[in-house]
Amino acid sequence: MSYTSQLRELIKRVEKTREERLGHDFPRMTPEQKQDVLNNHHPDYIKDQFRKAKIGPNKGDRFPHELCDVIEGYPAVKWDEIDTSKIDYDVDVLVVGGGGAGASASLLAHEAGADVLLTTKLRFGDSNTVMAQGGIQAADKSNDSPATHYLDVIGGGHYSNVPELVRALVTDAPSVIDWLEDLGVMFDKEDDGSMKTRHGGGTSKKRMHSARDYTGAEIMRVLRDEVLCRDINVVEFSPVVELLMDKEGKAAGAVIYNFETEEYQVVKAKTVIITTGGLGRLHTQKFPTSNHYGATADGLVLAYRAGAKLAFMDTVQYHPTGASYPEQIEGFLITEKVRGLGATPINVDGEQFVYHLETRDVEASAIIRECAKGKGITTPSGMQGVWLDSPMIDKLHGEGTIEKELPAMVRQFARFGVDIKKDPILVYPTLHYQNGGILINDKCESSVENLYVAGEASGGTHGRNRLMGNSLLDILVLGRRAGKNAAAKAQSIDNKSAELNLEHAEKFVEELKKEGIKRTKTSPILIPDYTDGELS
Amino acid sequence: MLNQKGYEKKQKSNEFVDIYIMGKRYNVPSSLTIMKAFEYAGYTLLRGCGCRAGFCGACSTVYRIAGNHELKVGLACQTKVENDMYLTQIPFYPAHKVNYEIDKLQGDGDQVVELYPEITKCLGCNACSNVCPQDIKVMKYVSHAIRGEISKAADESFDCLLCGLCASKCPANIVQYKVGLLCRRLHGKYLAPKASHIKERINEIEEDKFDKQLDELTNASKDELANKYNNRDIEK
């Protein structure tokens, strides 16, 4: 579906102002202006979209309704069908989740000599990692430093981030890039081998490393290949539906569910690492999402029942630029690299209304505000959007830049008859990232002993807002740390006589009943239901 | 705004088409992708559904249009439904995988043929390229690999999603997508020039060069951080 004649007319207004916009940066917002647009237009600030958790370690904390719904769900496991003394797998380290964090955790744990089992709900590698397009940050150039990176991260996160986690993130970053290069990841490089780097929203230095606009896909396919080459045990289509604890209340394994045979299996493990990703597919505030099909907050539910504390769950990231046209790709991610390369947001009158590289929360709020003012564009399917003036990129950097730097984006739109080299794109914020998660320290330990967490399932690193390129980074920084630490811890654990049990889940059910929460929902939900056509 | 899209949108869509999923007929809006049409018809997808955005290669779908013998393929999340489309999904296709230790390989021309000798049996039929949902010139990169031109094969195959449709069509049993992956890893590790600034930075970090600055930031108050942040230099 290429642009309709009405949209074509509107595009003329964008074209009319393009020349004069070139070379003239729209002013950045002051700290006060930023706070104002957030307070009035960011979805996190809409009070009635949240409620207090009735149960668990964060009882009384403000969570989105959709998260409360899964937290307050009853366990899906059928208790009487599980004999926890019959062990199907006995391993040192159990990794739950098969994205970038799970793969890197497995590799490091395996390198440390641990017997590793990686279990994943869908296919190994199917995750938000594979969809990350724009890049990965690391302060490895001479004009940059880990301290500068630190300041960008913590400023972007509104100074709420857990300092030790930010420090871990920026300090490990260069070695993560080095590790990836050594595994054979094809980064975009200059002829002399130095990394091609660009800005992302909120960065003070150009430290975004990329692999065209398939950065996450490139990293994931290499990590997956490496895991498979090393014969690490991988079980697909087998989500964890409950953690198992020992008599002392420490994490000691998990119950996995074979989707196809509908059988439960018991995994005994000395340490467990949760890398299940985030909550995008819960569609908070009914937003469409750029997230993977499996992003249903499963790890949060499991860890929460086991007593792990969550953090920053009252903040969700809405990526400023999700596609709002054509209908078939509504909510899909338009990588921030498009803005990084110089494409600017434009309203219905052809005017720029916000600097194009504000942090994601500010940029998204400014777009929502512009549409609320009536300056947005209504798409044929009834969505709102603003233009993202992609043809600016070739004007700024030369013909062919879009083709070379954004092949995935060009292809994505070409499939539906839109040429982003010639015409601007219609965008609106899309649910992109779980800023919060299971609270960890810089060893990736949760508040439950022997339970480690890495990647988007973890919370604290990004505070209340994450910058582009720091998620691909954190899954590897934390994934590697979790794998290494969980393997080391496993060495000191003797679990030969450990009795695995589900008492924590039974207690949780009692608490649910006490709070008067009826058994109307079960969780983790594992697969989102789109058969009613409400969202997709 | 974005809310309540679903049902409303369905009702607005006045054009419907007939599709056949595993032989059963369903009437669905013509604007849907194959994946959304499956769900519209009431299917909950498990295998054959991944990122839903054209990046993971999990939703390879085989179809034909009534009256036409030709078997076509595509990604279910990226292909629109057509009238009289007969659909089935092939979310798992068994393929040969060679295990290797990347550290023990070399970036020379013979490496790929040694690990995947079947590539030399390529018939040149181009079925692999014709079937690729990413429009990659698959046969071309396999030819590069046969000739030992690893970097060219790496570049040409870069946009591969590993969906496996190429291998499903190959009469010579070549697993093209794995050959491409090996070439990219060899190029990335051995043939692309190294980024020397990374090692330098790692050394500086190991020598604790940034510890003092980081200690200051870690211990700074919110106001001090905000002051530093709002006044930081921004690279042009």
Short mmCIF file of N, CA and C in Angstrom, two decimals, chain A residues 21-80:
data_model
loop_
_atom_site.label_atom_id
_atom_site.label_comp_id
_atom_site.label_asym_id
_atom_site.label_seq_id
_atom_site.Cartn_x
_atom_site.Cartn_y
_atom_site.Cartn_z
N ARG A 21 15.24 23.64 6.15
CA ARG A 21 15.52 22.96 7.42
C ARG A 21 16.93 22.38 7.44
N LEU A 22 17.45 22.09 6.24
CA LEU A 22 18.79 21.49 6.16
C LEU A 22 19.84 22.44 6.73
N GLY A 23 20.65 21.92 7.60
CA GLY A 23 21.71 22.76 8.16
C GLY A 23 21.26 23.67 9.29
N HIS A 24 19.97 23.61 9.63
CA HIS A 24 19.49 24.42 10.76
C HIS A 24 18.91 23.50 11.82
N ASP A 25 19.68 23.27 12.89
CA ASP A 25 19.18 22.39 13.94
C ASP A 25 18.08 23.07 14.74
N PHE A 26 17.02 22.35 14.98
CA PHE A 26 15.96 22.84 15.86
C PHE A 26 16.54 22.91 17.28
N PRO A 27 16.22 23.93 18.07
CA PRO A 27 16.84 24.02 19.41
C PRO A 27 16.46 22.87 20.33
N ARG A 28 17.44 22.44 21.14
CA ARG A 28 17.17 21.43 22.15
C ARG A 28 16.33 22.03 23.26
N MET A 29 15.61 21.18 23.98
CA MET A 29 14.79 21.67 25.09
C MET A 29 15.67 21.96 26.32
N THR A 30 15.23 22.90 27.12
CA THR A 30 15.88 23.13 28.42
C THR A 30 15.40 22.05 29.38
N PRO A 31 16.11 21.85 30.51
CA PRO A 31 15.64 20.85 31.48
C PRO A 31 14.19 21.09 31.90
N GLU A 32 13.79 22.36 32.03
CA GLU A 32 12.41 22.67 32.45
C GLU A 32 11.41 22.28 31.36
N GLN A 33 11.77 22.58 30.13
CA GLN A 33 10.86 22.22 29.02
C GLN A 33 10.69 20.71 28.93
N LYS A 34 11.79 20.01 29.18
CA LYS A 34 11.72 18.54 29.13
C LYS A 34 10.76 18.03 30.20
N GLN A 35 10.92 18.54 31.41
CA GLN A 35 10.07 18.07 32.50
C GLN A 35 8.60 18.38 32.21
N ASP A 36 8.37 19.54 31.61
CA ASP A 36 7.01 19.94 31.29
C ASP A 36 6.34 18.99 30.29
N VAL A 37 7.06 18.66 29.24
CA VAL A 37 6.45 17.78 28.22
C VAL A 37 6.26 16.36 28.78
N LEU A 38 7.18 15.93 29.64
CA LEU A 38 7.02 14.61 30.26
C LEU A 38 5.80 14.60 31.18
N ASN A 39 5.72 15.59 32.04
CA ASN A 39 4.60 15.64 33.00
C ASN A 39 3.25 15.62 32.30
N ASN A 40 3.17 16.29 31.20
CA ASN A 40 1.87 16.47 30.57
C ASN A 40 1.55 15.46 29.47
N HIS A 41 2.57 14.80 28.95
CA HIS A 41 2.28 13.94 27.78
C HIS A 41 2.88 12.55 27.81
N HIS A 42 3.78 12.25 28.75
CA HIS A 42 4.34 10.89 28.74
C HIS A 42 3.37 9.93 29.40
N PRO A 43 3.17 8.74 28.78
CA PRO A 43 2.21 7.77 29.35
C PRO A 43 2.52 7.38 30.80
N ASP A 44 3.78 7.42 31.21
CA ASP A 44 4.12 7.09 32.61
C ASP A 44 3.48 8.04 33.60
N TYR A 45 3.10 9.21 33.14
CA TYR A 45 2.58 10.22 34.06
C TYR A 45 1.04 10.23 34.13
N ILE A 46 0.42 9.28 33.45
CA ILE A 46 -1.05 9.20 33.52
C ILE A 46 -1.41 8.31 34.71
N LYS A 47 -1.83 8.93 35.79
CA LYS A 47 -1.96 8.22 37.07
C LYS A 47 -2.93 7.05 37.03
N ASP A 48 -4.05 7.22 36.33
CA ASP A 48 -5.05 6.15 36.39
C ASP A 48 -4.67 4.93 35.55
N GLN A 49 -3.51 4.97 34.94
CA GLN A 49 -3.05 3.79 34.19
C GLN A 49 -2.21 2.86 35.08
N PHE A 50 -2.15 3.21 36.36
CA PHE A 50 -1.34 2.41 37.30
C PHE A 50 -2.18 2.06 38.51
N ARG A 51 -1.79 1.00 39.21
CA ARG A 51 -2.40 0.71 40.51
C ARG A 51 -1.36 0.08 41.43
N LYS A 52 -1.70 0.04 42.70
CA LYS A 52 -0.73 -0.50 43.65
C LYS A 52 -0.79 -2.02 43.66
N ALA A 53 0.40 -2.64 43.66
CA ALA A 53 0.45 -4.10 43.74
C ALA A 53 -0.12 -4.55 45.08
N LYS A 54 -1.00 -5.55 45.03
CA LYS A 54 -1.67 -6.00 46.25
C LYS A 54 -0.89 -7.06 47.00
N ILE A 55 0.15 -7.56 46.37
CA ILE A 55 0.76 -8.78 46.87
C ILE A 55 2.24 -8.82 46.53
N GLY A 56 3.00 -9.58 47.32
CA GLY A 56 4.39 -9.84 46.97
C GLY A 56 5.38 -8.81 47.52
N PRO A 57 6.65 -8.99 47.15
CA PRO A 57 7.72 -8.15 47.71
C PRO A 57 7.57 -6.65 47.45
N ASN A 58 6.85 -6.27 46.43
CA ASN A 58 6.65 -4.85 46.13
C ASN A 58 5.23 -4.39 46.47
N LYS A 59 4.59 -5.10 47.38
CA LYS A 59 3.22 -4.74 47.77
C LYS A 59 3.14 -3.23 48.06
N GLY A 60 2.17 -2.57 47.43
CA GLY A 60 2.01 -1.14 47.64
C GLY A 60 2.70 -0.27 46.59
N ASP A 61 3.59 -0.87 45.81
CA ASP A 61 4.26 -0.10 44.76
C ASP A 61 3.35 0.06 43.55
N ARG A 62 3.60 1.12 42.81
CA ARG A 62 2.76 1.47 41.66
C ARG A 62 3.22 0.70 40.42
N PHE A 63 2.36 -0.15 39.89
CA PHE A 63 2.67 -0.91 38.67
C PHE A 63 1.62 -0.59 37.60
N PRO A 64 1.95 -0.74 36.32
CA PRO A 64 0.90 -0.63 35.30
C PRO A 64 -0.15 -1.72 35.55
N HIS A 65 -1.41 -1.42 35.23
CA HIS A 65 -2.49 -2.42 35.42
C HIS A 65 -2.12 -3.76 34.80
N GLU A 66 -1.56 -3.69 33.60
CA GLU A 66 -1.30 -4.92 32.85
C GLU A 66 -0.26 -5.79 33.56
N LEU A 67 0.68 -5.14 34.26
CA LEU A 67 1.66 -5.92 35.03
C LEU A 67 1.01 -6.50 36.28
N CYS A 68 0.21 -5.66 36.96
CA CYS A 68 -0.52 -6.17 38.13
C CYS A 68 -1.34 -7.40 37.76
N ASP A 69 -1.95 -7.34 36.58
CA ASP A 69 -2.78 -8.48 36.17
C ASP A 69 -1.99 -9.79 36.13
N VAL A 70 -0.77 -9.75 35.63
CA VAL A 70 -0.02 -11.01 35.57
C VAL A 70 0.60 -11.36 36.92
N ILE A 71 1.02 -10.33 37.66
CA ILE A 71 1.57 -10.57 38.99
C ILE A 71 0.49 -11.21 39.89
N GLU A 72 -0.74 -10.76 39.70
CA GLU A 72 -1.83 -11.26 40.53
C GLU A 72 -2.52 -12.48 39.92
N GLY A 73 -1.87 -13.09 38.92
CA GLY A 73 -2.41 -14.30 38.34
C GLY A 73 -2.08 -15.52 39.20
N TYR A 74 -2.84 -16.57 39.02
CA TYR A 74 -2.56 -17.82 39.73
C TYR A 74 -1.56 -18.65 38.91
N PRO A 75 -0.73 -19.43 39.59
CA PRO A 75 0.22 -20.27 38.85
C PRO A 75 -0.49 -21.18 37.84
N ALA A 76 0.11 -21.30 36.66
CA ALA A 76 -0.51 -22.12 35.62
C ALA A 76 -0.21 -23.60 35.82
N VAL A 77 0.81 -23.87 36.64
CA VAL A 77 1.24 -25.25 36.85
C VAL A 77 0.14 -26.07 37.53
N LYS A 78 -0.04 -27.29 37.05
CA LYS A 78 -0.97 -28.21 37.72
C LYS A 78 -0.17 -28.99 38.76
N TRP A 79 -0.36 -28.59 40.02
CA TRP A 79 0.48 -29.12 41.10
C TRP A 79 0.54 -30.65 41.15
N ASP A 80 -0.63 -31.25 41.06
CA ASP A 80 -0.67 -32.69 41.28
C ASP A 80 -0.04 -33.48 40.13
#
